[in-house]
């Protein structure tokens, strides 16, 4: 199997101001373990958030996913 076969053809993309709680819901709905965080401006880099990021940076720190934004 080629790597391209494993990659989503239409990756989940969300704005940086989306809450982590909403992102979790969207990831669950789409059955994906990562998403792209859209650029705020053309010169900004794209971001990537994974399930591991959510566990390490939100859940492990007891942060409220309904208050944390993807851009954070």
mmCIF file of N, CA and C in Angstrom:
data_model
loop_
_atom_site.group_PDB
_atom_site.id
_atom_site.type_symbol
_atom_site.label_atom_id
_atom_site.label_comp_id
_atom_site.label_asym_id
_atom_site.label_seq_id
_atom_site.Cartn_x
_atom_site.Cartn_y
_atom_site.Cartn_z
ATOM 1 N N UNK A 1 0.851 -1.181 0.000
ATOM 2 C CA UNK A 1 0.000 0.000 0.000
ATOM 3 C C UNK A 1 0.891 1.237 0.000
ATOM 4 N N UNK A 2 0.538 2.198 -0.792
ATOM 5 C CA UNK A 2 1.297 3.442 -0.870
ATOM 6 C C UNK A 2 0.843 4.401 0.232
ATOM 7 N N UNK A 3 1.757 5.279 0.653
ATOM 8 C CA UNK A 3 1.434 6.293 1.663
ATOM 9 C C UNK A 3 0.262 7.146 1.199
ATOM 10 N N UNK A 4 0.224 7.483 -0.083
ATOM 11 C CA UNK A 4 -0.860 8.318 -0.597
ATOM 12 C C UNK A 4 -2.220 7.651 -0.433
ATOM 13 N N UNK A 5 -2.247 6.310 -0.404
ATOM 14 C CA UNK A 5 -3.511 5.605 -0.203
ATOM 15 C C UNK A 5 -4.009 5.743 1.229
ATOM 16 N N UNK A 6 -3.086 5.995 2.157
ATOM 17 C CA UNK A 6 -3.452 6.115 3.564
ATOM 18 C C UNK A 6 -3.883 7.528 3.937
ATOM 19 N N UNK A 7 -3.521 8.496 3.127
ATOM 20 C CA UNK A 7 -3.812 9.893 3.437
ATOM 21 C C UNK A 7 -5.215 10.252 2.976
ATOM 22 N N UNK A 8 -5.896 11.040 3.769
ATOM 23 C CA UNK A 8 -7.237 11.492 3.395
ATOM 24 C C UNK A 8 -7.144 12.425 2.200
ATOM 25 N N UNK A 9 -8.014 12.220 1.260
ATOM 26 C CA UNK A 9 -8.022 13.079 0.085
ATOM 27 C C UNK A 9 -8.648 14.435 0.401
ATOM 28 N N UNK A 10 -9.489 14.473 1.392
ATOM 29 C CA UNK A 10 -10.129 15.712 1.818
ATOM 30 C C UNK A 10 -9.887 15.861 3.322
ATOM 31 N N UNK A 11 -8.685 16.325 3.719
ATOM 32 C CA UNK A 11 -8.361 16.383 5.150
ATOM 33 C C UNK A 11 -9.267 17.357 5.901
ATOM 34 N N UNK A 12 -9.485 17.060 7.152
ATOM 35 C CA UNK A 12 -10.258 17.945 8.016
ATOM 36 C C UNK A 12 -9.451 19.203 8.255
ATOM 37 N N UNK A 13 -10.045 20.350 7.944
ATOM 38 C CA UNK A 13 -9.395 21.658 8.126
ATOM 39 C C UNK A 13 -10.316 22.531 8.957
ATOM 40 N N UNK A 14 -9.763 23.133 10.012
ATOM 41 C CA UNK A 14 -10.545 24.006 10.874
ATOM 42 C C UNK A 14 -9.774 25.292 11.143
ATOM 43 N N UNK A 15 -10.487 26.399 11.363
ATOM 44 C CA UNK A 15 -9.821 27.657 11.712
ATOM 45 C C UNK A 15 -9.170 27.565 13.089
ATOM 46 N N UNK A 16 -8.153 28.370 13.319
ATOM 47 C CA UNK A 16 -7.441 28.373 14.591
ATOM 48 C C UNK A 16 -8.274 28.782 15.786
ATOM 49 N N UNK A 17 -9.371 29.503 15.544
ATOM 50 C CA UNK A 17 -10.204 29.936 16.669
ATOM 51 C C UNK A 17 -11.248 28.889 17.072
ATOM 52 N N UNK A 18 -11.213 27.718 16.449
ATOM 53 C CA UNK A 18 -12.104 26.612 16.804
ATOM 54 C C UNK A 18 -11.696 26.058 18.162
ATOM 55 N N UNK A 19 -12.672 25.723 19.001
ATOM 56 C CA UNK A 19 -12.335 25.128 20.295
ATOM 57 C C UNK A 19 -11.860 23.694 20.102
ATOM 58 N N UNK A 20 -11.057 23.245 21.041
ATOM 59 C CA UNK A 20 -10.581 21.866 21.012
ATOM 60 C C UNK A 20 -11.763 20.910 21.149
ATOM 61 N N UNK A 21 -12.759 21.272 21.936
ATOM 62 C CA UNK A 21 -13.946 20.424 22.095
ATOM 63 C C UNK A 21 -14.639 20.208 20.751
ATOM 64 N N UNK A 22 -14.783 21.269 19.981
ATOM 65 C CA UNK A 22 -15.418 21.144 18.665
ATOM 66 C C UNK A 22 -14.533 20.312 17.734
ATOM 67 N N UNK A 23 -13.238 20.523 17.804
ATOM 68 C CA UNK A 23 -12.311 19.756 16.975
ATOM 69 C C UNK A 23 -12.399 18.268 17.296
ATOM 70 N N UNK A 24 -12.491 17.924 18.587
ATOM 71 C CA UNK A 24 -12.627 16.522 18.993
ATOM 72 C C UNK A 24 -13.896 15.924 18.394
ATOM 73 N N UNK A 25 -14.982 16.673 18.456
ATOM 74 C CA UNK A 25 -16.248 16.192 17.895
ATOM 75 C C UNK A 25 -16.128 15.960 16.393
ATOM 76 N N UNK A 26 -15.486 16.875 15.694
ATOM 77 C CA UNK A 26 -15.330 16.757 14.246
ATOM 78 C C UNK A 26 -14.394 15.589 13.896
ATOM 79 N N UNK A 27 -13.325 15.418 14.663
ATOM 80 C CA UNK A 27 -12.396 14.317 14.417
ATOM 81 C C UNK A 27 -13.095 12.976 14.629
ATOM 82 N N UNK A 28 -13.904 12.894 15.676
ATOM 83 C CA UNK A 28 -14.652 11.672 15.962
ATOM 84 C C UNK A 28 -15.645 11.379 14.848
ATOM 85 N N UNK A 29 -16.359 12.406 14.421
ATOM 86 C CA UNK A 29 -17.350 12.253 13.354
ATOM 87 C C UNK A 29 -16.712 11.764 12.057
ATOM 88 N N UNK A 30 -15.551 12.298 11.730
ATOM 89 C CA UNK A 30 -14.865 11.938 10.480
ATOM 90 C C UNK A 30 -13.976 10.702 10.626
ATOM 91 N N UNK A 31 -13.747 10.254 11.858
ATOM 92 C CA UNK A 31 -12.913 9.083 12.082
ATOM 93 C C UNK A 31 -11.455 9.320 11.752
ATOM 94 N N UNK A 32 -10.957 10.518 12.112
ATOM 95 C CA UNK A 32 -9.567 10.861 11.838
ATOM 96 C C UNK A 32 -8.831 11.147 13.145
ATOM 97 N N UNK A 33 -7.516 11.038 13.108
ATOM 98 C CA UNK A 33 -6.701 11.241 14.304
ATOM 99 C C UNK A 33 -5.909 12.542 14.255
ATOM 100 N N UNK A 34 -6.110 13.322 13.185
ATOM 101 C CA UNK A 34 -5.414 14.599 13.081
ATOM 102 C C UNK A 34 -6.202 15.535 12.174
ATOM 103 N N UNK A 35 -5.844 16.817 12.244
ATOM 104 C CA UNK A 35 -6.506 17.812 11.404
ATOM 105 C C UNK A 35 -5.535 18.934 11.083
ATOM 106 N N UNK A 36 -5.858 19.675 10.042
ATOM 107 C CA UNK A 36 -5.073 20.853 9.673
ATOM 108 C C UNK A 36 -5.701 22.077 10.306
ATOM 109 N N UNK A 37 -4.860 22.944 10.847
ATOM 110 C CA UNK A 37 -5.327 24.227 11.376
ATOM 111 C C UNK A 37 -5.028 25.265 10.295
ATOM 112 N N UNK A 38 -6.089 25.917 9.818
ATOM 113 C CA UNK A 38 -5.950 26.873 8.729
ATOM 114 C C UNK A 38 -5.080 28.057 9.119
ATOM 115 N N UNK A 39 -4.436 28.632 8.127
ATOM 116 C CA UNK A 39 -3.585 29.793 8.332
ATOM 117 C C UNK A 39 -4.440 31.032 8.573
ATOM 118 N N UNK A 40 -4.000 31.879 9.484
ATOM 119 C CA UNK A 40 -4.709 33.137 9.740
ATOM 120 C C UNK A 40 -4.450 34.120 8.603
ATOM 121 N N UNK A 41 -3.237 34.092 8.052
ATOM 122 C CA UNK A 41 -2.870 34.931 6.912
ATOM 123 C C UNK A 41 -2.075 34.081 5.929
ATOM 124 N N UNK A 42 -1.924 34.568 4.732
ATOM 125 C CA UNK A 42 -1.176 33.844 3.705
ATOM 126 C C UNK A 42 0.263 33.549 4.114
ATOM 127 N N UNK A 43 0.860 34.404 4.932
ATOM 128 C CA UNK A 43 2.257 34.207 5.321
ATOM 129 C C UNK A 43 2.414 33.262 6.520
ATOM 130 N N UNK A 44 1.328 32.923 7.182
ATOM 131 C CA UNK A 44 1.388 32.004 8.318
ATOM 132 C C UNK A 44 1.532 30.563 7.837
ATOM 133 N N UNK A 45 2.188 29.721 8.629
ATOM 134 C CA UNK A 45 2.265 28.302 8.265
ATOM 135 C C UNK A 45 0.954 27.592 8.616
ATOM 136 N N UNK A 46 0.715 26.477 7.955
ATOM 137 C CA UNK A 46 -0.403 25.625 8.335
ATOM 138 C C UNK A 46 -0.033 24.944 9.646
ATOM 139 N N UNK A 47 -1.029 24.610 10.451
ATOM 140 C CA UNK A 47 -0.786 23.874 11.682
ATOM 141 C C UNK A 47 -1.383 22.482 11.581
ATOM 142 N N UNK A 48 -0.924 21.599 12.435
ATOM 143 C CA UNK A 48 -1.467 20.245 12.524
ATOM 144 C C UNK A 48 -1.724 19.955 13.997
ATOM 145 N N UNK A 49 -2.891 19.400 14.283
ATOM 146 C CA UNK A 49 -3.225 18.969 15.635
ATOM 147 C C UNK A 49 -3.566 17.487 15.562
ATOM 148 N N UNK A 50 -2.983 16.719 16.467
ATOM 149 C CA UNK A 50 -3.223 15.277 16.523
ATOM 150 C C UNK A 50 -3.919 14.919 17.833
ATOM 151 N N UNK A 51 -4.416 13.698 17.890
ATOM 152 C CA UNK A 51 -5.005 13.212 19.146
ATOM 153 C C UNK A 51 -3.982 13.275 20.273
ATOM 154 N N UNK A 52 -2.740 12.959 19.959
ATOM 155 C CA UNK A 52 -1.665 13.023 20.959
ATOM 156 C C UNK A 52 -1.471 14.436 21.487
ATOM 157 N N UNK A 53 -1.577 15.432 20.603
ATOM 158 C CA UNK A 53 -1.475 16.826 21.043
ATOM 159 C C UNK A 53 -2.580 17.154 22.040
ATOM 160 N N UNK A 54 -3.780 16.687 21.746
ATOM 161 C CA UNK A 54 -4.919 16.975 22.622
ATOM 162 C C UNK A 54 -4.709 16.332 23.989
ATOM 163 N N UNK A 55 -4.218 15.099 23.993
ATOM 164 C CA UNK A 55 -3.963 14.413 25.264
ATOM 165 C C UNK A 55 -2.849 15.115 26.037
ATOM 166 N N UNK A 56 -1.725 15.371 25.368
ATOM 167 C CA UNK A 56 -0.550 15.943 26.039
ATOM 168 C C UNK A 56 -0.723 17.401 26.449
ATOM 169 N N UNK A 57 -1.373 18.188 25.604
ATOM 170 C CA UNK A 57 -1.402 19.632 25.823
ATOM 171 C C UNK A 57 -2.703 20.164 26.409
ATOM 172 N N UNK A 58 -3.737 19.338 26.424
ATOM 173 C CA UNK A 58 -5.017 19.792 26.976
ATOM 174 C C UNK A 58 -5.425 18.893 28.145
ATOM 175 N N UNK A 59 -5.672 17.613 27.865
ATOM 176 C CA UNK A 59 -6.164 16.700 28.904
ATOM 177 C C UNK A 59 -5.169 16.527 30.051
ATOM 178 N N UNK A 60 -3.900 16.318 29.743
ATOM 179 C CA UNK A 60 -2.893 16.084 30.790
ATOM 180 C C UNK A 60 -2.682 17.303 31.677
ATOM 181 N N UNK A 61 -3.037 18.465 31.163
ATOM 182 C CA UNK A 61 -2.890 19.702 31.941
ATOM 183 C C UNK A 61 -4.206 20.153 32.576
ATOM 184 N N UNK A 62 -5.208 19.284 32.494
ATOM 185 C CA UNK A 62 -6.535 19.565 33.054
ATOM 186 C C UNK A 62 -7.142 20.861 32.523
ATOM 187 N N UNK A 63 -6.878 21.165 31.250
ATOM 188 C CA UNK A 63 -7.474 22.347 30.629
ATOM 189 C C UNK A 63 -8.853 21.993 30.090
ATOM 190 N N UNK A 64 -9.726 22.960 30.037
ATOM 191 C CA UNK A 64 -11.087 22.769 29.553
ATOM 192 C C UNK A 64 -11.085 22.855 28.025
ATOM 193 N N UNK A 65 -11.349 21.737 27.319
ATOM 194 C CA UNK A 65 -11.313 21.764 25.860
ATOM 195 C C UNK A 65 -12.341 22.691 25.233
ATOM 196 N N UNK A 66 -13.357 23.069 25.984
ATOM 197 C CA UNK A 66 -14.343 24.009 25.437
ATOM 198 C C UNK A 66 -13.858 25.460 25.527
ATOM 199 N N UNK A 67 -12.712 25.667 26.184
ATOM 200 C CA UNK A 67 -12.162 27.016 26.315
ATOM 201 C C UNK A 67 -10.829 27.194 25.605
ATOM 202 N N UNK A 68 -10.190 26.087 25.243
ATOM 203 C CA UNK A 68 -8.901 26.143 24.562
ATOM 204 C C UNK A 68 -9.129 26.174 23.059
ATOM 205 N N UNK A 69 -8.440 27.054 22.358
ATOM 206 C CA UNK A 69 -8.545 27.176 20.898
ATOM 207 C C UNK A 69 -7.408 26.409 20.226
ATOM 208 N N UNK A 70 -7.666 25.938 19.023
ATOM 209 C CA UNK A 70 -6.632 25.201 18.297
ATOM 210 C C UNK A 70 -5.360 26.013 18.119
ATOM 211 N N UNK A 71 -5.499 27.295 17.938
ATOM 212 C CA UNK A 71 -4.318 28.151 17.734
ATOM 213 C C UNK A 71 -3.440 28.235 18.975
ATOM 214 N N UNK A 72 -3.981 27.862 20.119
ATOM 215 C CA UNK A 72 -3.198 27.911 21.356
ATOM 216 C C UNK A 72 -2.319 26.678 21.460
#
